[in-house]
GROMACS .gro file of C-alpha atoms in nm:
model
  376
    1MET     CA    1  -1.595   3.650  -1.991
    2LEU     CA    2  -1.278   3.671  -2.199
    3LEU     CA    3  -1.089   3.780  -1.889
    4ASP     CA    4  -1.210   3.470  -1.700
    5PHE     CA    5  -1.071   3.246  -1.971
    6LEU     CA    6  -0.742   3.440  -1.984
    7PHE     CA    7  -0.695   3.385  -1.609
    8LEU     CA    8  -0.788   3.019  -1.652
    9PHE     CA    9  -0.517   2.968  -1.917
   10LEU     CA   10  -0.268   3.167  -1.715
   11TYR     CA   11  -0.320   2.944  -1.405
   12LEU     CA   12  -0.301   2.638  -1.629
   13ALA     CA   13   0.024   2.758  -1.786
   14LEU     CA   14   0.176   2.816  -1.443
   15LEU     CA   15   0.069   2.472  -1.329
   16VAL     CA   16   0.225   2.320  -1.641
   17LEU     CA   17   0.546   2.510  -1.563
   18GLY     CA   18   0.530   2.383  -1.199
   19ALA     CA   19   0.481   2.027  -1.322
   20TRP     CA   20   0.770   2.062  -1.565
   21CYS     CA   21   0.999   2.189  -1.282
   22VAL     CA   22   0.900   1.894  -1.064
   23SER     CA   23   0.968   1.649  -1.344
   24GLU     CA   24   1.305   1.806  -1.419
   25GLY     CA   25   1.401   1.794  -1.053
   26ALA     CA   26   1.285   1.435  -1.029
   27ASP     CA   27   1.483   1.346  -1.340
   28ILE     CA   28   1.803   1.491  -1.190
   29LEU     CA   29   1.757   1.340  -0.844
   30GLY     CA   30   1.635   1.010  -0.984
   31GLU     CA   31   1.981   0.952  -1.134
   32LYS     CA   32   2.128   0.967  -0.780
   33TYR     CA   33   1.855   0.829  -0.547
   34ASP     CA   34   1.595   0.555  -0.554
   35ALA     CA   35   1.269   0.620  -0.742
   36SER     CA   36   1.057   0.510  -0.443
   37ILE     CA   37   1.209   0.786  -0.225
   38ILE     CA   38   1.199   1.061  -0.485
   39GLY     CA   39   0.846   0.981  -0.596
   40GLY     CA   40   0.684   0.811  -0.296
   41ILE     CA   41   0.804   1.051  -0.028
   42ILE     CA   42   0.954   1.376  -0.161
   43ILE     CA   43   0.731   1.463  -0.458
   44SER     CA   44   0.415   1.312  -0.307
   45SER     CA   45   0.473   1.525   0.010
   46LEU     CA   46   0.499   1.839  -0.207
   47ASN     CA   47   0.171   1.752  -0.377
   48THR     CA   48  -0.030   1.640  -0.073
   49ALA     CA   49   0.079   1.925   0.162
   50PRO     CA   50  -0.177   2.175   0.024
   51GLU     CA   51  -0.450   1.907   0.023
   52THR     CA   52  -0.371   1.813   0.383
   53ILE     CA   53  -0.391   2.181   0.491
   54PHE     CA   54  -0.729   2.217   0.314
   55PHE     CA   55  -0.847   1.886   0.468
   56ILE     CA   56  -0.761   1.984   0.827
   57THR     CA   57  -0.903   2.335   0.777
   58ALA     CA   58  -1.233   2.186   0.663
   59LEU     CA   59  -1.245   1.956   0.968
   60ASN     CA   60  -1.157   2.244   1.203
   61SER     CA   61  -1.447   2.436   1.051
   62ASN     CA   62  -1.685   2.144   1.121
   63GLN     CA   63  -1.735   2.077   0.751
   64PRO     CA   64  -1.669   1.703   0.715
   65ASN     CA   65  -1.841   1.700   0.375
   66PHE     CA   66  -1.560   1.909   0.232
   67ALA     CA   67  -1.303   1.675   0.387
   68VAL     CA   68  -1.466   1.351   0.268
   69GLY     CA   69  -1.528   1.502  -0.079
   70ALA     CA   70  -1.159   1.603  -0.102
   71ILE     CA   71  -1.013   1.273   0.004
   72SER     CA   72  -1.244   1.055  -0.207
   73GLY     CA   73  -1.234   1.275  -0.517
   74SER     CA   74  -0.856   1.303  -0.499
   75VAL     CA   75  -0.796   0.927  -0.471
   76ILE     CA   76  -1.045   0.842  -0.749
   77VAL     CA   77  -0.890   1.087  -0.999
   78VAL     CA   78  -0.525   1.007  -0.909
   79CYS     CA   79  -0.568   0.632  -0.922
   80THR     CA   80  -0.759   0.637  -1.248
   81ILE     CA   81  -0.668   0.939  -1.461
   82ALA     CA   82  -0.319   1.022  -1.329
   83VAL     CA   83  -0.195   0.663  -1.302
   84GLY     CA   84  -0.373   0.574  -1.626
   85LEU     CA   85  -0.208   0.854  -1.820
   86CYS     CA   86   0.127   0.768  -1.663
   87LEU     CA   87   0.104   0.413  -1.801
   88VAL     CA   88  -0.047   0.502  -2.140
   89ILE     CA   89   0.195   0.782  -2.218
   90GLY     CA   90   0.492   0.596  -2.075
   91ALA     CA   91   0.419   0.272  -2.265
   92ASN     CA   92   0.356   0.458  -2.592
   93ALA     CA   93   0.681   0.655  -2.552
   94ARG     CA   94   0.873   0.335  -2.490
   95THR     CA   95   0.708   0.176  -2.792
   96THR     CA   96   0.831   0.463  -3.002
   97ASN     CA   97   1.181   0.441  -2.860
   98HIS     CA   98   1.208   0.060  -2.893
   99THR     CA   99   1.020  -0.033  -3.212
  100ASN     CA  100   1.238  -0.338  -3.273
  101ASN     CA  101   1.225  -0.493  -2.928
  102ALA     CA  102   0.885  -0.609  -2.792
  103LYS     CA  103   1.014  -0.641  -2.433
  104LYS     CA  104   1.140  -0.287  -2.432
  105LYS     CA  105   0.791  -0.156  -2.512
  106ARG     CA  106   0.644  -0.261  -2.176
  107ILE     CA  107   0.680  -0.084  -1.845
  108VAL     CA  108   0.872  -0.263  -1.573
  109LEU     CA  109   0.804  -0.150  -1.214
  110PHE     CA  110   1.101  -0.143  -0.978
  111PRO     CA  111   1.098  -0.388  -0.684
  112GLN     CA  112   1.066  -0.109  -0.422
  113VAL     CA  113   0.782   0.056  -0.615
  114LEU     CA  114   0.601  -0.280  -0.628
  115LYS     CA  115   0.629  -0.301  -0.251
  116GLN     CA  116   0.481   0.047  -0.218
  117ALA     CA  117   0.184  -0.061  -0.427
  118LYS     CA  118   0.128  -0.362  -0.207
  119PHE     CA  119   0.148  -0.138   0.099
  120LEU     CA  120  -0.128   0.078  -0.062
  121LEU     CA  121  -0.344  -0.227  -0.109
  122PHE     CA  122  -0.305  -0.339   0.254
  123SER     CA  123  -0.369   0.014   0.375
  124LEU     CA  124  -0.728   0.000   0.252
  125ILE     CA  125  -0.809  -0.193   0.567
  126PHE     CA  126  -0.846   0.149   0.737
  127VAL     CA  127  -1.095   0.268   0.473
  128PHE     CA  128  -1.281  -0.064   0.505
  129LEU     CA  129  -1.297  -0.034   0.884
  130THR     CA  130  -1.427   0.322   0.849
  131LEU     CA  131  -1.702   0.197   0.620
  132CYS     CA  132  -1.794  -0.075   0.869
  133PHE     CA  133  -1.770   0.107   1.199
  134GLY     CA  134  -1.771   0.478   1.117
  135PHE     CA  135  -1.540   0.715   1.300
  136GLN     CA  136  -1.327   0.531   1.565
  137LEU     CA  137  -1.027   0.629   1.766
  138PHE     CA  138  -0.836   0.309   1.689
  139ILE     CA  139  -0.870   0.380   1.317
  140GLY     CA  140  -0.717   0.723   1.371
  141LEU     CA  141  -0.433   0.587   1.577
  142PHE     CA  142  -0.337   0.293   1.356
  143GLY     CA  143  -0.387   0.493   1.036
  144ALA     CA  144  -0.130   0.752   1.146
  145LEU     CA  145   0.109   0.478   1.257
  146ALA     CA  146   0.072   0.298   0.926
  147TYR     CA  147   0.175   0.611   0.730
  148LEU     CA  148   0.480   0.658   0.950
  149SER     CA  149   0.565   0.290   0.898
  150PHE     CA  150   0.541   0.341   0.523
  151ILE     CA  151   0.789   0.635   0.535
  152PHE     CA  152   1.036   0.451   0.757
  153TYR     CA  153   1.006   0.134   0.553
  154THR     CA  154   1.075   0.324   0.230
  155LEU     CA  155   1.364   0.514   0.372
  156PHE     CA  156   1.544   0.234   0.550
  157THR     CA  157   1.482  -0.075   0.326
  158THR     CA  158   1.571   0.082  -0.008
  159ASN     CA  159   1.847  -0.103  -0.189
  160THR     CA  160   2.138   0.077  -0.349
  161LYS     CA  161   2.019   0.231  -0.675
  162ASN     CA  162   2.072   0.022  -0.988
  163THR     CA  163   2.199  -0.280  -0.795
  164HIS     CA  164   2.038  -0.620  -0.840
  165HIS     CA  165   2.154  -0.937  -0.686
  166HIS     CA  166   2.065  -1.283  -0.806
  167HIS     CA  167   2.118  -1.623  -0.649
  168HIS     CA  168   2.076  -1.964  -0.791
  169PRO     CA  169   2.005  -2.228  -0.525
  170HIS     CA  170   2.118  -2.576  -0.609
  171HIS     CA  171   1.834  -2.775  -0.455
  172VAL     CA  172   1.488  -2.640  -0.517
  173ASN     CA  173   1.160  -2.787  -0.633
  174THR     CA  174   1.020  -2.725  -0.978
  175ASN     CA  175   0.779  -2.445  -0.876
  176GLN     CA  176   1.047  -2.270  -0.675
  177GLN     CA  177   1.293  -2.305  -0.962
  178HIS     CA  178   1.038  -2.161  -1.206
  179HIS     CA  179   0.982  -1.869  -0.967
  180ASN     CA  180   1.357  -1.809  -0.933
  181GLU     CA  181   1.407  -1.820  -1.308
  182ASN     CA  182   1.129  -1.563  -1.360
  183SER     CA  183   1.281  -1.347  -1.086
  184VAL     CA  184   1.623  -1.361  -1.252
  185LEU     CA  185   1.473  -1.271  -1.591
  186TYR     CA  186   1.287  -0.982  -1.434
  187HIS     CA  187   1.598  -0.839  -1.266
  188ASP     CA  188   1.806  -0.898  -1.577
  189GLU     CA  189   1.555  -0.710  -1.795
  190LEU     CA  190   1.535  -0.431  -1.536
  191HIS     CA  191   1.910  -0.407  -1.519
  192ASN     CA  192   1.947  -0.398  -1.900
  193ASP     CA  193   1.683  -0.132  -1.926
  194GLU     CA  194   1.861   0.086  -1.670
  195GLU     CA  195   2.197   0.037  -1.840
  196GLU     CA  196   2.046   0.132  -2.174
  197GLU     CA  197   1.900   0.453  -2.030
  198GLU     CA  198   2.234   0.536  -1.869
  199ASP     CA  199   2.409   0.483  -2.203
  200SER     CA  200   2.163   0.713  -2.380
  201ASP     CA  201   2.234   0.982  -2.119
  202GLU     CA  202   2.615   0.950  -2.135
  203ASP     CA  203   2.650   1.250  -2.361
  204GLU     CA  204   2.450   1.466  -2.125
  205GLU     CA  205   2.638   1.651  -1.854
  206GLU     CA  206   2.559   1.524  -1.503
  207GLN     CA  207   2.343   1.777  -1.320
  208PRO     CA  208   2.426   1.875  -0.961
  209THR     CA  209   2.198   1.772  -0.677
  210TYR     CA  210   2.121   2.133  -0.575
  211LYS     CA  211   1.975   2.198  -0.925
  212GLY     CA  212   1.729   1.914  -0.883
  213ILE     CA  213   1.630   2.040  -0.536
  214PHE     CA  214   1.584   2.391  -0.677
  215TYR     CA  215   1.355   2.263  -0.952
  216LEU     CA  216   1.145   2.065  -0.699
  217ILE     CA  217   1.108   2.364  -0.466
  218LEU     CA  218   1.020   2.603  -0.752
  219GLY     CA  219   0.767   2.355  -0.892
  220GLY     CA  220   0.620   2.296  -0.547
  221ILE     CA  221   0.577   2.676  -0.492
  222LEU     CA  222   0.405   2.721  -0.830
  223ILE     CA  223   0.170   2.428  -0.764
  224TYR     CA  224   0.091   2.545  -0.407
  225PHE     CA  225  -0.006   2.900  -0.508
  226PHE     CA  226  -0.183   2.839  -0.836
  227SER     CA  227  -0.368   2.505  -0.799
  228ASP     CA  228  -0.653   2.647  -0.597
  229PRO     CA  229  -0.712   2.953  -0.823
  230PHE     CA  230  -0.716   2.711  -1.117
  231ILE     CA  231  -0.977   2.491  -0.952
  232GLN     CA  232  -1.197   2.792  -0.865
  233SER     CA  233  -1.163   2.927  -1.214
  234VAL     CA  234  -1.271   2.594  -1.370
  235VAL     CA  235  -1.570   2.568  -1.142
  236PHE     CA  236  -1.672   2.935  -1.192
  237ILE     CA  237  -1.644   2.922  -1.571
  238GLY     CA  238  -1.822   2.584  -1.588
  239LYS     CA  239  -2.105   2.687  -1.359
  240GLU     CA  240  -2.153   3.057  -1.436
  241ARG     CA  241  -2.032   3.101  -1.785
  242MET     CA  242  -2.104   2.769  -1.959
  243GLY     CA  243  -2.404   2.649  -1.762
  244ILE     CA  244  -2.258   2.305  -1.680
  245SER     CA  245  -2.469   2.122  -1.427
  246PRO     CA  246  -2.343   2.090  -1.064
  247LEU     CA  247  -2.339   1.712  -1.090
  248SER     CA  248  -2.129   1.718  -1.406
  249LEU     CA  249  -1.890   1.958  -1.241
  250ALA     CA  250  -1.872   1.749  -0.927
  251PHE     CA  251  -1.806   1.413  -1.099
  252PHE     CA  252  -1.601   1.515  -1.401
  253PHE     CA  253  -1.450   1.865  -1.419
  254ALA     CA  254  -1.390   1.970  -1.058
  255PRO     CA  255  -1.216   1.646  -0.949
  256ILE     CA  256  -0.986   1.653  -1.260
  257ALA     CA  257  -0.908   2.023  -1.200
  258SER     CA  258  -0.829   1.959  -0.833
  259GLU     CA  259  -0.576   1.695  -0.926
  260ALA     CA  260  -0.429   1.883  -1.225
  261PRO     CA  261  -0.073   1.901  -1.069
  262GLU     CA  262  -0.051   1.524  -1.029
  263ILE     CA  263  -0.194   1.467  -1.375
  264LEU     CA  264   0.046   1.717  -1.536
  265GLU     CA  265   0.342   1.568  -1.345
  266SER     CA  266   0.250   1.216  -1.467
  267ILE     CA  267   0.244   1.338  -1.825
  268SER     CA  268   0.569   1.538  -1.789
  269LEU     CA  269   0.759   1.245  -1.622
  270SER     CA  270   0.630   0.972  -1.851
  271ARG     CA  271   0.650   1.150  -2.192
  272LYS     CA  272   1.012   1.048  -2.259
  273GLY     CA  273   0.949   0.682  -2.185
  274LYS     CA  274   1.241   0.660  -1.933
  275LEU     CA  275   1.183   0.370  -1.694
  276GLN     CA  276   1.328   0.559  -1.407
  277ASN     CA  277   1.095   0.859  -1.454
  278ILE     CA  278   0.787   0.640  -1.505
  279ASN     CA  279   0.861   0.462  -1.176
  280ILE     CA  280   0.911   0.798  -1.003
  281ALA     CA  281   0.569   0.912  -1.137
  282PHE     CA  282   0.398   0.589  -1.036
  283SER     CA  283   0.558   0.598  -0.685
  284ASN     CA  284   0.457   0.962  -0.643
  285LEU     CA  285   0.094   0.877  -0.715
  286VAL     CA  286   0.100   0.572  -0.490
  287GLY     CA  287   0.266   0.761  -0.207
  288GLY     CA  288   0.015   1.049  -0.226
  289THR     CA  289  -0.278   0.809  -0.234
  290LEU     CA  290  -0.140   0.611   0.058
  291SER     CA  291  -0.123   0.926   0.271
  292LYS     CA  292  -0.499   0.959   0.217
  293THR     CA  293  -0.586   0.596   0.289
  294THR     CA  294  -0.382   0.599   0.615
  295LEU     CA  295  -0.296   0.941   0.762
  296LEU     CA  296  -0.594   1.150   0.636
  297THR     CA  297  -0.838   0.867   0.696
  298GLY     CA  298  -0.705   0.845   1.053
  299ILE     CA  299  -0.729   1.224   1.104
  300LEU     CA  300  -1.088   1.210   0.975
  301SER     CA  301  -1.170   0.944   1.237
  302PHE     CA  302  -1.006   1.150   1.518
  303TYR     CA  303  -1.213   1.458   1.428
  304GLY     CA  304  -1.522   1.243   1.375
  305VAL     CA  305  -1.503   1.109   1.729
  306TYR     CA  306  -1.418   1.429   1.908
  307ASN     CA  307  -1.660   1.649   1.713
  308ASN     CA  308  -1.936   1.389   1.694
  309PHE     CA  309  -1.962   1.404   1.315
  310GLU     CA  310  -2.256   1.214   1.175
  311TRP     CA  311  -2.188   0.946   0.915
  312ILE     CA  312  -2.399   1.054   0.619
  313SER     CA  313  -2.525   0.764   0.407
  314PRO     CA  314  -2.523   0.696   0.120
  315ALA     CA  315  -2.300   1.000   0.042
  316TYR     CA  316  -1.999   0.899   0.255
  317THR     CA  317  -2.055   0.532   0.194
  318VAL     CA  318  -2.055   0.559  -0.187
  319SER     CA  319  -1.754   0.794  -0.190
  320MET     CA  320  -1.540   0.572   0.038
  321PHE     CA  321  -1.640   0.256  -0.147
  322LEU     CA  322  -1.536   0.399  -0.483
  323LEU     CA  323  -1.215   0.519  -0.319
  324MET     CA  324  -1.147   0.158  -0.214
  325ILE     CA  325  -1.215   0.027  -0.566
  326CYS     CA  326  -0.981   0.276  -0.739
  327ALA     CA  327  -0.699   0.256  -0.479
  328GLY     CA  328  -0.732  -0.122  -0.476
  329ALA     CA  329  -0.692  -0.138  -0.856
  330VAL     CA  330  -0.360   0.050  -0.830
  331GLY     CA  331  -0.252  -0.142  -0.525
  332ALA     CA  332  -0.302  -0.471  -0.714
  333PHE     CA  333  -0.023  -0.352  -0.950
  334GLY     CA  334   0.214  -0.454  -0.674
  335PHE     CA  335   0.166  -0.813  -0.781
  336MET     CA  336   0.227  -0.739  -1.152
  337LYS     CA  337   0.582  -0.650  -1.263
  338TYR     CA  338   0.506  -0.570  -1.626
  339HIS     CA  339   0.250  -0.329  -1.767
  340SER     CA  340   0.142  -0.196  -2.107
  341ALA     CA  341  -0.077   0.087  -2.221
  342LEU     CA  342  -0.377  -0.143  -2.173
  343SER     CA  343  -0.339  -0.120  -1.796
  344GLY     CA  344  -0.370   0.257  -1.828
  345TYR     CA  345  -0.672   0.243  -2.049
  346ILE     CA  346  -0.847   0.021  -1.798
  347LEU     CA  347  -0.787   0.270  -1.525
  348LEU     CA  348  -0.912   0.556  -1.743
  349GLY     CA  349  -1.227   0.354  -1.807
  350LEU     CA  350  -1.264   0.297  -1.429
  351PHE     CA  351  -1.287   0.676  -1.382
  352LEU     CA  352  -1.584   0.689  -1.619
  353VAL     CA  353  -1.747   0.401  -1.426
  354CYS     CA  354  -1.701   0.578  -1.095
  355ALA     CA  355  -1.833   0.908  -1.227
  356PHE     CA  356  -2.134   0.734  -1.380
  357SER     CA  357  -2.201   0.541  -1.059
  358GLN     CA  358  -2.212   0.864  -0.852
  359PHE     CA  359  -2.425   1.033  -1.116
  360LEU     CA  360  -2.668   0.736  -1.104
  361VAL     CA  361  -2.683   0.745  -0.724
  362ALA     CA  362  -2.759   1.117  -0.737
  363ILE     CA  363  -3.041   1.062  -0.983
  364ILE     CA  364  -3.196   0.772  -0.782
  365TYR     CA  365  -3.158   0.909  -0.429
  366GLY     CA  366  -3.128   1.286  -0.494
  367SER     CA  367  -2.830   1.519  -0.515
  368GLU     CA  368  -2.796   1.524  -0.135
  369SER     CA  369  -2.699   1.157  -0.144
  370VAL     CA  370  -2.363   1.232  -0.307
  371LEU     CA  371  -2.088   1.486  -0.247
  372THR     CA  372  -2.153   1.747  -0.515
  373VAL     CA  373  -1.936   2.037  -0.628
  374GLU     CA  374  -2.035   2.239  -0.318
  375SER     CA  375  -1.865   1.968  -0.109
  376ILE     CA  376  -1.534   1.972  -0.299
   0.00000   0.00000   0.00000
């Protein structure tokens, strides 16, 4: 038994090291490239690659329960715990660093990151269509195209880093003028925050790009090789050594363990309170979630049609509905420029609501009505 716990802590330590490497690489590259590219595409791709391989392997093995359990559990945990901790830790770190300035205590999301969050919200149409019509070819096709559109949009519409342009039209109505004034204040605050962070880093030697890439690759390798052993270790110890019920494992411990890399990265990136790193963390989580609501949802529909998978209700229905709720909560952040720790606490509370909802469904309709730990 002691050996089991030693391996558990070893895997956890290696994952922490991997998350630290990713955050260091993101910190270096974030000084040179836009947060939406570093977080939303590069880091999120490193994180979701193993999940995508597992997802497709499960579908090739005609085990859709595994695939649906993976996609729904991942989105629920990432959009509640990972994003919640990102905001709570980031806001508290900024509060510590800016005790005399109330505005500096809040988190300001970059314009491109806000657009990514809106894209996530709109992408939920594919999950909604799957709930309404089951597995359909058109969902698979347009889901894959939507993810490609997200990548191209992020790559080719990103403004030059740390550049904000304002304009002051002479003839506008009162509402438009108020909107423009708010926009100018937002960009000015964002610009001032970035300048302050750059001033605080002036004494630090600029790190070369290759070092950031090296850190990202090393972190990605550690996460790839040790995330699954960590998950299996958590499930084994919980089930065999501690006697935790399968439902508790399924709705609390196993989902959190499966998304440990994203959670650890959020903590590591947000702990210093740097606006750039918080935006990279948020963009990473949004980008990873969006790949599941578009590409993986589309792949699920393709396999569902060609392999004649049966839509299992209420198990699939409950899982996908809760996925929509959690992803929609984060997607709505695209319409809110400023955030405090309260936003994070709300998301953390949402995880408990989702877990309790699944637990309640399992009690009322039986454990076969939800995707338990055997399905994850």
